[in-house]
C-alpha cells in the first residue's frame, strides 16, 4: 500500500462569507482527484469562511467556548468544548490571522465536512471523503499533531475487535482512529508555516459505515483522566438529585480507600463507613430517623417547623439516592488529659479527621463520575442510627452521604469564587 499526501496550493486568502466549497472544488479539479481520496481542510479556513473570527480580548472567548474545564495552569486552560473536544483554550487560536483577531472552532465541523463532500462530488464527480483538521496537543507527549474535528464519507473509527492480526491472533481491544491518522498524515503537507490549508490523502484503505468526528470523542464513563486532580477538587459540587442507575460497589470501595488516606490523630484510622445499597437497609435507617424526629416533635412543639423541614428534606434526598453511606468516628486511641480544654481539643481532632475523611470520600466519588451530597441528618439521631446500622456505642455517626449517577442534565459548573473573604496573607 502506498500513501500519497498532495498539497492543494495556490488558494486565495479565505474571508468570511466566501464559498469555501467552490474555491476548493475549483482547486481540486486540477489535481486529478479520484474516488477514495480524502480531502483534508484546516479548521482555520473553515472558521474564516463561516465567520468564526472574533476580536481578541482577554479570556471571555475561551470561557464562552468552554463547556467544562479539564485542567488549568497559569494562562493555559485545557477545556472541553461544546462539541466534546478536549483541547487547549477551547480551540480559541490566533495563529495565521491578522493581528487583533482570534478564531473559534466551527460550530458544526461534521456538518461542514458533509456539506463539502457533497459539493466536491458535484464539482469533480469524484466520491471523496472529507476531514476537517485542527492541531491538538496530547497528554503525556510534547508537540501538536493534526486530528480530525470533522469527518464525512469515511469511517472515523475502524473497529478491529474480533478480527485476526498478521499472526492470526484475535484482536480484543483494537479500534483504529482512522480519521485522526489521515488528519495527521495531511499535516505533513499543511504545516502551520506552509500557508497550505488543504491537502489530498490518497491510498488510505477504508471500508464500512461512514462516520463522524463526534464518534472519536470518548464517553465520560470510559474516561480515566477526565479532570486534573486540582480541577476535580474545585469542580465537585453537592448534588441533591440523581439520574437512573446504581452505584457499583467497586466505586464505593475505591472511595473508602481514598477516605482512609485522610490525616488523623495518633497514627489512627478512627472511621467506619456503612454503605447501604438495599431498599430494606434504607427503609430501616430512614424509618429509625423519622421516628426519632417525631419524638422530638412531640417533646418540643416550638421546633415543629424545623423538624418537619428536616423530615421532608431527608425523605427527598436520602430516600431517592441509590446508595447511602453513613460515616462514623470513634475516639479509640484518644489521649486522656486532666484539664477540660485539652480533652476538648483531643475530641475535636478526631471530629476534624472525620471531616477530612468525608471530603476525600466525596472527591473520590466525583472522580468516578458520581454525584453526591453530605447532610448532617444522623447527627440529630445518633442512638437510632447506631441501632439501625448495628454499630457499637463507641461510634459517633457523622451525617450521611447520598450518592448516585449524576442527573441527566449533568452537573452545573461551579461559579467563580472571589477570595477576598476567604484568604489573607500575613
Tab-separated table of N, CA and C in Angstrom, residues 259-394:
chain	number	residue	atom	x	y	z
A	259	UNK	N	-10.843	7.741	51.339
A	259	UNK	CA	-11.197	8.361	52.617
A	259	UNK	C	-10.186	8.005	53.694
A	260	UNK	N	-9.703	6.793	53.641
A	260	UNK	CA	-8.795	6.326	54.693
A	260	UNK	C	-7.372	6.859	54.553
A	261	UNK	N	-7.141	7.721	53.551
A	261	UNK	CA	-5.845	8.389	53.460
A	261	UNK	C	-5.866	9.746	54.160
A	262	UNK	N	-6.998	10.120	54.748
A	262	UNK	CA	-7.108	11.424	55.410
A	262	UNK	C	-6.211	11.478	56.645
A	263	UNK	N	-5.744	12.676	57.003
A	263	UNK	CA	-4.946	12.804	58.234
A	263	UNK	C	-5.800	12.508	59.459
A	264	UNK	N	-5.194	11.865	60.438
A	264	UNK	CA	-5.907	11.508	61.671
A	264	UNK	C	-4.928	11.557	62.828
A	265	UNK	N	-5.412	11.784	64.039
A	265	UNK	CA	-4.514	11.893	65.192
A	265	UNK	C	-3.916	10.545	65.604
A	266	UNK	N	-2.701	10.605	66.087
A	266	UNK	CA	-2.040	9.463	66.725
A	266	UNK	C	-1.929	8.248	65.798
A	267	UNK	N	-1.702	8.497	64.501
A	267	UNK	CA	-1.492	7.410	63.534
A	267	UNK	C	-2.679	6.436	63.508
A	268	UNK	N	-3.859	6.947	63.749
A	268	UNK	CA	-5.037	6.086	63.799
A	268	UNK	C	-5.851	6.207	62.506
A	269	UNK	N	-6.800	5.318	62.350
A	269	UNK	CA	-7.825	5.436	61.315
A	269	UNK	C	-9.165	5.244	62.023
A	270	UNK	N	-9.661	6.303	62.638
A	270	UNK	CA	-10.787	6.144	63.561
A	270	UNK	C	-12.157	6.209	62.889
A	271	UNK	N	-12.278	5.660	61.668
A	271	UNK	CA	-13.524	5.842	60.912
A	271	UNK	C	-14.156	4.503	60.555
A	272	UNK	N	-15.440	4.566	60.306
A	272	UNK	CA	-16.192	3.452	59.749
A	272	UNK	C	-17.174	4.040	58.738
A	273	UNK	N	-17.350	3.363	57.614
A	273	UNK	CA	-18.305	3.803	56.603
A	273	UNK	C	-19.281	2.651	56.343
A	274	UNK	N	-20.546	2.912	56.606
A	274	UNK	CA	-21.575	1.900	56.374
A	274	UNK	C	-22.300	2.264	55.087
A	275	UNK	N	-22.133	1.438	54.059
A	275	UNK	CA	-22.766	1.677	52.759
A	275	UNK	C	-24.075	0.906	52.688
A	276	UNK	N	-25.143	1.599	52.379
A	276	UNK	CA	-26.480	0.995	52.346
A	276	UNK	C	-26.996	1.078	50.917
A	277	UNK	N	-26.995	-0.045	50.203
A	277	UNK	CA	-27.461	-0.046	48.821
A	277	UNK	C	-28.676	-0.941	48.603
A	278	UNK	N	-29.283	-1.400	49.704
A	278	UNK	CA	-30.508	-2.201	49.582
A	278	UNK	C	-31.704	-1.373	50.028
A	279	UNK	N	-32.838	-1.641	49.434
A	279	UNK	CA	-34.060	-0.911	49.792
A	279	UNK	C	-34.422	-1.158	51.250
A	280	UNK	N	-34.242	-2.395	51.715
A	280	UNK	CA	-34.580	-2.716	53.101
A	280	UNK	C	-33.675	-1.957	54.071
A	281	UNK	N	-32.383	-1.882	53.753
A	281	UNK	CA	-31.456	-1.162	54.619
A	281	UNK	C	-31.785	0.317	54.698
A	282	UNK	N	-32.146	0.910	53.562
A	282	UNK	CA	-32.508	2.335	53.564
A	282	UNK	C	-33.797	2.567	54.349
A	283	UNK	N	-34.771	1.679	54.182
A	283	UNK	CA	-36.033	1.827	54.932
A	283	UNK	C	-35.781	1.749	56.429
A	284	UNK	N	-34.897	0.831	56.826
A	284	UNK	CA	-34.622	0.657	58.247
A	284	UNK	C	-33.992	1.927	58.842
A	285	UNK	N	-33.007	2.485	58.147
A	285	UNK	CA	-32.346	3.685	58.656
A	285	UNK	C	-33.292	4.888	58.625
A	286	UNK	N	-33.935	5.122	57.491
A	286	UNK	CA	-34.795	6.302	57.380
A	286	UNK	C	-35.992	6.206	58.316
A	287	UNK	N	-36.490	4.986	58.526
A	287	UNK	CA	-37.596	4.815	59.469
A	287	UNK	C	-37.171	5.140	60.886
A	288	UNK	N	-35.991	4.706	61.283
A	288	UNK	CA	-35.487	4.995	62.635
A	288	UNK	C	-35.266	6.489	62.815
A	289	UNK	N	-34.732	7.145	61.793
A	289	UNK	CA	-34.501	8.584	61.877
A	289	UNK	C	-35.827	9.339	61.985
A	290	UNK	N	-36.795	8.946	61.167
A	290	UNK	CA	-38.092	9.627	61.195
A	290	UNK	C	-38.769	9.462	62.553
A	291	UNK	N	-38.683	8.258	63.128
A	291	UNK	CA	-39.288	8.033	64.447
A	291	UNK	C	-38.635	8.908	65.507
A	292	UNK	N	-37.312	9.053	65.424
A	292	UNK	CA	-36.611	9.895	66.400
A	292	UNK	C	-37.038	11.347	66.272
A	293	UNK	N	-37.188	11.819	65.052
A	293	UNK	CA	-37.556	13.223	64.856
A	293	UNK	C	-39.004	13.480	65.276
A	294	UNK	N	-39.850	12.487	65.081
A	294	UNK	CA	-41.249	12.671	65.519
A	294	UNK	C	-41.314	12.746	67.046
A	295	UNK	N	-40.454	11.972	67.724
A	295	UNK	CA	-40.399	12.075	69.180
A	295	UNK	C	-39.924	13.473	69.584
A	296	UNK	N	-38.955	14.005	68.830
A	296	UNK	CA	-38.503	15.371	69.093
A	296	UNK	C	-39.657	16.353	68.927
A	297	UNK	N	-40.480	16.102	67.928
A	297	UNK	CA	-41.601	16.994	67.656
A	297	UNK	C	-42.593	16.980	68.815
A	298	UNK	N	-42.852	15.792	69.352
A	298	UNK	CA	-43.807	15.682	70.466
A	298	UNK	C	-43.277	16.378	71.715
A	299	UNK	N	-41.950	16.355	71.897
A	299	UNK	CA	-41.395	16.937	73.116
A	299	UNK	C	-41.108	18.429	72.979
A	300	UNK	N	-41.070	18.926	71.748
A	300	UNK	CA	-40.743	20.347	71.549
A	300	UNK	C	-41.567	20.887	70.388
A	301	UNK	N	-42.782	21.311	70.682
A	301	UNK	CA	-43.681	21.821	69.649
A	301	UNK	C	-43.158	23.119	69.022
A	302	UNK	N	-42.345	23.866	69.753
A	302	UNK	CA	-41.823	25.119	69.207
A	302	UNK	C	-40.877	24.878	68.039
A	303	UNK	N	-40.326	23.670	67.964
A	303	UNK	CA	-39.396	23.343	66.874
A	303	UNK	C	-40.094	22.594	65.743
A	304	UNK	N	-41.423	22.639	65.724
A	304	UNK	CA	-42.194	21.850	64.757
A	304	UNK	C	-41.783	22.132	63.317
A	305	UNK	N	-41.629	23.400	62.984
A	305	UNK	CA	-41.302	23.753	61.604
A	305	UNK	C	-39.936	23.213	61.206
A	306	UNK	N	-38.958	23.346	62.096
A	306	UNK	CA	-37.606	22.855	61.805
A	306	UNK	C	-37.612	21.342	61.623
A	307	UNK	N	-38.299	20.638	62.526
A	307	UNK	CA	-38.315	19.170	62.460
A	307	UNK	C	-39.061	18.695	61.228
A	308	UNK	N	-40.160	19.362	60.897
A	308	UNK	CA	-40.914	18.983	59.698
A	308	UNK	C	-40.061	19.177	58.446
A	309	UNK	N	-39.323	20.267	58.387
A	309	UNK	CA	-38.458	20.522	57.231
A	309	UNK	C	-37.351	19.475	57.147
A	310	UNK	N	-36.819	19.089	58.310
A	310	UNK	CA	-35.784	18.062	58.346
A	310	UNK	C	-36.311	16.736	57.800
A	311	UNK	N	-37.528	16.380	58.180
A	311	UNK	CA	-38.136	15.136	57.697
A	311	UNK	C	-38.320	15.152	56.183
A	312	UNK	N	-38.860	16.259	55.673
A	312	UNK	CA	-39.119	16.337	54.240
A	312	UNK	C	-37.824	16.314	53.432
A	313	UNK	N	-36.816	17.020	53.899
A	313	UNK	CA	-35.534	17.015	53.204
A	313	UNK	C	-34.904	15.623	53.213
A	314	UNK	N	-35.008	14.962	54.352
A	314	UNK	CA	-34.444	13.617	54.461
A	314	UNK	C	-35.106	12.661	53.487
A	315	UNK	N	-36.432	12.682	53.440
A	315	UNK	CA	-37.144	11.788	52.528
A	315	UNK	C	-36.802	12.093	51.077
A	316	UNK	N	-36.723	13.387	50.735
A	316	UNK	CA	-36.488	13.779	49.352
A	316	UNK	C	-35.092	13.395	48.882
A	317	UNK	N	-34.088	13.591	49.719
A	317	UNK	CA	-32.713	13.337	49.305
A	317	UNK	C	-32.273	11.911	49.609
A	318	UNK	N	-32.299	11.545	50.895
A	318	UNK	CA	-31.781	10.231	51.276
A	318	UNK	C	-32.647	9.105	50.729
A	319	UNK	N	-33.953	9.330	50.683
A	319	UNK	CA	-34.832	8.283	50.177
A	319	UNK	C	-34.673	8.031	48.697
A	320	UNK	N	-34.265	9.050	47.936
A	320	UNK	CA	-34.156	8.911	46.481
A	320	UNK	C	-32.777	8.458	46.022
A	321	UNK	N	-31.801	8.514	46.900
A	321	UNK	CA	-30.433	8.193	46.493
A	321	UNK	C	-30.258	6.691	46.276
A	322	UNK	N	-29.571	6.289	45.218
A	322	UNK	CA	-29.312	4.860	45.000
A	322	UNK	C	-28.522	4.207	46.134
A	323	UNK	N	-27.633	4.971	46.771
A	323	UNK	CA	-26.862	4.408	47.877
A	323	UNK	C	-26.673	5.486	48.941
A	324	UNK	N	-26.707	5.067	50.193
A	324	UNK	CA	-26.390	5.939	51.315
A	324	UNK	C	-25.114	5.428	51.975
A	325	UNK	N	-24.245	6.342	52.343
A	325	UNK	CA	-23.018	5.989	53.055
A	325	UNK	C	-23.007	6.789	54.352
A	326	UNK	N	-23.024	6.088	55.473
A	326	UNK	CA	-23.029	6.755	56.777
A	326	UNK	C	-21.632	6.661	57.370
A	327	UNK	N	-20.937	7.799	57.502
A	327	UNK	CA	-19.629	7.790	58.143
A	327	UNK	C	-19.782	7.862	59.662
A	328	UNK	N	-18.862	7.241	60.357
A	328	UNK	CA	-18.862	7.295	61.815
A	328	UNK	C	-17.419	7.379	62.297
A	329	UNK	N	-17.231	7.985	63.451
A	329	UNK	CA	-15.897	8.138	64.029
A	329	UNK	C	-15.950	7.684	65.487
A	330	UNK	N	-14.839	7.162	65.973
A	330	UNK	CA	-14.759	6.805	67.391
A	330	UNK	C	-13.471	7.370	67.973
A	331	UNK	N	-13.477	7.558	69.262
A	331	UNK	CA	-12.352	8.199	69.940
A	331	UNK	C	-11.336	7.190	70.454
A	332	UNK	N	-11.377	5.985	69.961
A	332	UNK	CA	-10.442	4.958	70.420
A	332	UNK	C	-9.006	5.402	70.139
A	333	UNK	N	-8.176	5.361	71.116
A	333	UNK	CA	-6.799	5.806	70.960
A	333	UNK	C	-6.574	7.239	71.357
A	334	UNK	N	-7.663	7.930	71.771
A	334	UNK	CA	-7.505	9.322	72.197
A	334	UNK	C	-6.740	9.388	73.512
A	335	UNK	N	-5.942	10.420	73.650
A	335	UNK	CA	-5.198	10.612	74.894
A	335	UNK	C	-6.112	11.232	75.955
A	336	UNK	N	-5.856	10.874	77.193
A	336	UNK	CA	-6.620	11.436	78.312
A	336	UNK	C	-5.853	12.616	78.898
A	337	UNK	N	-6.553	13.716	79.087
A	337	UNK	CA	-5.947	14.912	79.671
A	337	UNK	C	-6.764	15.335	80.890
A	338	UNK	N	-6.091	15.767	81.924
A	338	UNK	CA	-6.825	16.151	83.140
A	338	UNK	C	-7.599	17.454	82.972
A	339	UNK	N	-7.101	18.376	82.124
A	339	UNK	CA	-7.799	19.653	82.008
A	339	UNK	C	-8.815	19.586	80.864
A	340	UNK	N	-9.904	20.293	81.051
A	340	UNK	CA	-11.037	20.235	80.119
A	340	UNK	C	-10.671	20.766	78.736
A	341	UNK	N	-9.832	21.805	78.691
A	341	UNK	CA	-9.509	22.409	77.394
A	341	UNK	C	-8.768	21.428	76.496
A	342	UNK	N	-7.773	20.740	77.033
A	342	UNK	CA	-7.029	19.776	76.218
A	342	UNK	C	-7.878	18.560	75.868
A	343	UNK	N	-8.704	18.118	76.770
A	343	UNK	CA	-9.592	16.989	76.484
A	343	UNK	C	-10.541	17.336	75.344
A	344	UNK	N	-11.060	18.567	75.380
A	344	UNK	CA	-11.955	19.010	74.315
A	344	UNK	C	-11.214	19.081	72.985
A	345	UNK	N	-9.977	19.582	72.999
A	345	UNK	CA	-9.189	19.674	71.776
A	345	UNK	C	-8.916	18.289	71.191
A	346	UNK	N	-8.702	17.301	72.068
A	346	UNK	CA	-8.466	15.930	71.599
A	346	UNK	C	-9.687	15.398	70.861
A	347	UNK	N	-10.870	15.632	71.410
A	347	UNK	CA	-12.098	15.200	70.737
A	347	UNK	C	-12.270	15.917	69.405
A	348	UNK	N	-11.952	17.199	69.385
A	348	UNK	CA	-12.091	17.967	68.145
A	348	UNK	C	-11.171	17.434	67.052
A	349	UNK	N	-9.979	16.959	67.436
A	349	UNK	CA	-9.065	16.406	66.434
A	349	UNK	C	-9.684	15.202	65.733
A	350	UNK	N	-10.354	14.348	66.486
A	350	UNK	CA	-10.981	13.175	65.881
A	350	UNK	C	-12.136	13.594	64.978
A	351	UNK	N	-12.909	14.574	65.392
A	351	UNK	CA	-14.011	15.044	64.548
A	351	UNK	C	-13.472	15.704	63.275
A	352	UNK	N	-12.387	16.463	63.400
A	352	UNK	CA	-11.792	17.067	62.215
A	352	UNK	C	-11.289	15.999	61.249
A	353	UNK	N	-10.725	14.923	61.788
A	353	UNK	CA	-10.248	13.855	60.912
A	353	UNK	C	-11.407	13.193	60.186
A	354	UNK	N	-12.569	13.100	60.852
A	354	UNK	CA	-13.750	12.543	60.190
A	354	UNK	C	-14.169	13.433	59.030
A	355	UNK	N	-14.117	14.760	59.243
A	355	UNK	CA	-14.449	15.678	58.152
A	355	UNK	C	-13.510	15.526	56.973
A	356	UNK	N	-12.213	15.349	57.249
A	356	UNK	CA	-11.248	15.161	56.170
A	356	UNK	C	-11.522	13.865	55.413
A	357	UNK	N	-11.860	12.807	56.153
A	357	UNK	CA	-12.159	11.526	55.504
A	357	UNK	C	-13.402	11.631	54.641
A	358	UNK	N	-14.420	12.338	55.130
A	358	UNK	CA	-15.649	12.523	54.348
A	358	UNK	C	-15.342	13.280	53.061
A	359	UNK	N	-14.536	14.340	53.158
A	359	UNK	CA	-14.186	15.108	51.957
A	359	UNK	C	-13.455	14.236	50.947
A	360	UNK	N	-12.520	13.420	51.401
A	360	UNK	CA	-11.821	12.516	50.492
A	360	UNK	C	-12.803	11.569	49.808
A	361	UNK	N	-13.748	11.064	50.556
A	361	UNK	CA	-14.728	10.148	50.001
A	361	UNK	C	-15.568	10.839	48.933
A	362	UNK	N	-16.017	12.062	49.202
A	362	UNK	CA	-16.813	12.813	48.228
A	362	UNK	C	-16.012	13.071	46.952
A	363	UNK	N	-14.741	13.429	47.104
A	363	UNK	CA	-13.902	13.684	45.941
A	363	UNK	C	-13.679	12.413	45.125
A	364	UNK	N	-13.517	11.287	45.804
A	364	UNK	CA	-13.324	10.028	45.089
A	364	UNK	C	-14.575	9.640	44.319
A	365	UNK	N	-15.750	9.854	44.907
A	365	UNK	CA	-16.989	9.584	44.177
A	365	UNK	C	-17.085	10.486	42.950
A	366	UNK	N	-16.726	11.754	43.105
A	366	UNK	CA	-16.742	12.688	41.977
A	366	UNK	C	-15.790	12.218	40.881
A	367	UNK	N	-14.603	11.735	41.276
A	367	UNK	CA	-13.631	11.266	40.297
A	367	UNK	C	-14.157	10.081	39.499
A	368	UNK	N	-15.069	9.320	40.066
A	368	UNK	CA	-15.700	8.201	39.358
A	368	UNK	C	-16.919	8.636	38.559
A	369	UNK	N	-17.162	9.949	38.492
A	369	UNK	CA	-18.299	10.443	37.734
A	369	UNK	C	-19.620	10.333	38.451
A	370	UNK	N	-19.593	10.164	39.783
A	370	UNK	CA	-20.805	10.010	40.568
A	370	UNK	C	-21.146	11.318	41.275
A	371	UNK	N	-22.431	11.552	41.461
A	371	UNK	CA	-22.898	12.716	42.208
A	371	UNK	C	-23.064	12.337	43.670
A	372	UNK	N	-22.901	13.320	44.553
A	372	UNK	CA	-23.026	13.021	45.983
A	372	UNK	C	-23.352	14.287	46.745
A	373	UNK	N	-23.824	14.067	47.965
A	373	UNK	CA	-24.145	15.187	48.845
A	373	UNK	C	-24.049	14.700	50.288
A	374	UNK	N	-23.326	15.441	51.119
A	374	UNK	CA	-23.265	15.137	52.555
A	374	UNK	C	-24.312	15.968	53.283
A	375	UNK	N	-25.062	15.327	54.187
A	375	UNK	CA	-26.023	16.033	55.032
A	375	UNK	C	-25.774	15.617	56.483
A	376	UNK	N	-26.195	16.453	57.380
A	376	UNK	CA	-25.884	16.236	58.799
A	376	UNK	C	-26.872	15.314	59.500
A	377	UNK	N	-27.826	14.747	58.786
A	377	UNK	CA	-29.008	14.099	59.354
A	377	UNK	C	-28.738	13.205	60.559
A	378	UNK	N	-27.794	12.281	60.472
A	378	UNK	CA	-27.637	11.289	61.544
A	378	UNK	C	-27.083	11.892	62.830
A	379	UNK	N	-26.526	13.093	62.761
A	379	UNK	CA	-26.044	13.747	63.975
A	379	UNK	C	-27.176	14.059	64.949
A	380	UNK	N	-28.401	14.158	64.412
A	380	UNK	CA	-29.548	14.502	65.246
A	380	UNK	C	-30.264	13.275	65.800
A	381	UNK	N	-29.810	12.094	65.439
A	381	UNK	CA	-30.425	10.863	65.963
A	381	UNK	C	-29.347	9.777	66.033
A	382	UNK	N	-28.354	10.025	66.845
A	382	UNK	CA	-27.185	9.148	66.909
A	382	UNK	C	-27.546	7.746	67.381
A	383	UNK	N	-28.313	7.654	68.465
A	383	UNK	CA	-28.632	6.338	69.020
A	383	UNK	C	-29.430	5.511	68.021
A	384	UNK	N	-30.420	6.145	67.397
A	384	UNK	CA	-31.258	5.417	66.434
A	384	UNK	C	-30.435	4.967	65.228
A	385	UNK	N	-29.505	5.786	64.804
A	385	UNK	CA	-28.653	5.416	63.676
A	385	UNK	C	-27.765	4.236	64.043
A	386	UNK	N	-27.158	4.297	65.241
A	386	UNK	CA	-26.315	3.173	65.666
A	386	UNK	C	-27.108	1.880	65.713
A	387	UNK	N	-28.328	1.946	66.224
A	387	UNK	CA	-29.146	0.738	66.334
A	387	UNK	C	-29.525	0.214	64.951
A	388	UNK	N	-29.929	1.121	64.044
A	388	UNK	CA	-30.342	0.691	62.709
A	388	UNK	C	-29.190	0.084	61.924
A	389	UNK	N	-27.972	0.545	62.174
A	389	UNK	CA	-26.802	0.080	61.425
A	389	UNK	C	-25.971	-0.933	62.198
A	390	UNK	N	-26.437	-1.309	63.392
A	390	UNK	CA	-25.746	-2.294	64.213
A	390	UNK	C	-24.324	-1.846	64.532
A	391	UNK	N	-24.198	-0.581	64.936
A	391	UNK	CA	-22.911	-0.032	65.348
A	391	UNK	C	-22.831	-0.017	66.865
A	392	UNK	N	-21.653	-0.213	67.379
A	392	UNK	CA	-21.462	-0.164	68.823
A	392	UNK	C	-21.580	1.250	69.362
A	393	UNK	N	-21.707	1.354	70.683
A	393	UNK	CA	-21.897	2.658	71.319
A	393	UNK	C	-20.688	3.580	71.160
A	394	UNK	N	-19.526	3.011	70.834
A	394	UNK	CA	-18.337	3.862	70.726
A	394	UNK	C	-18.320	4.684	69.431
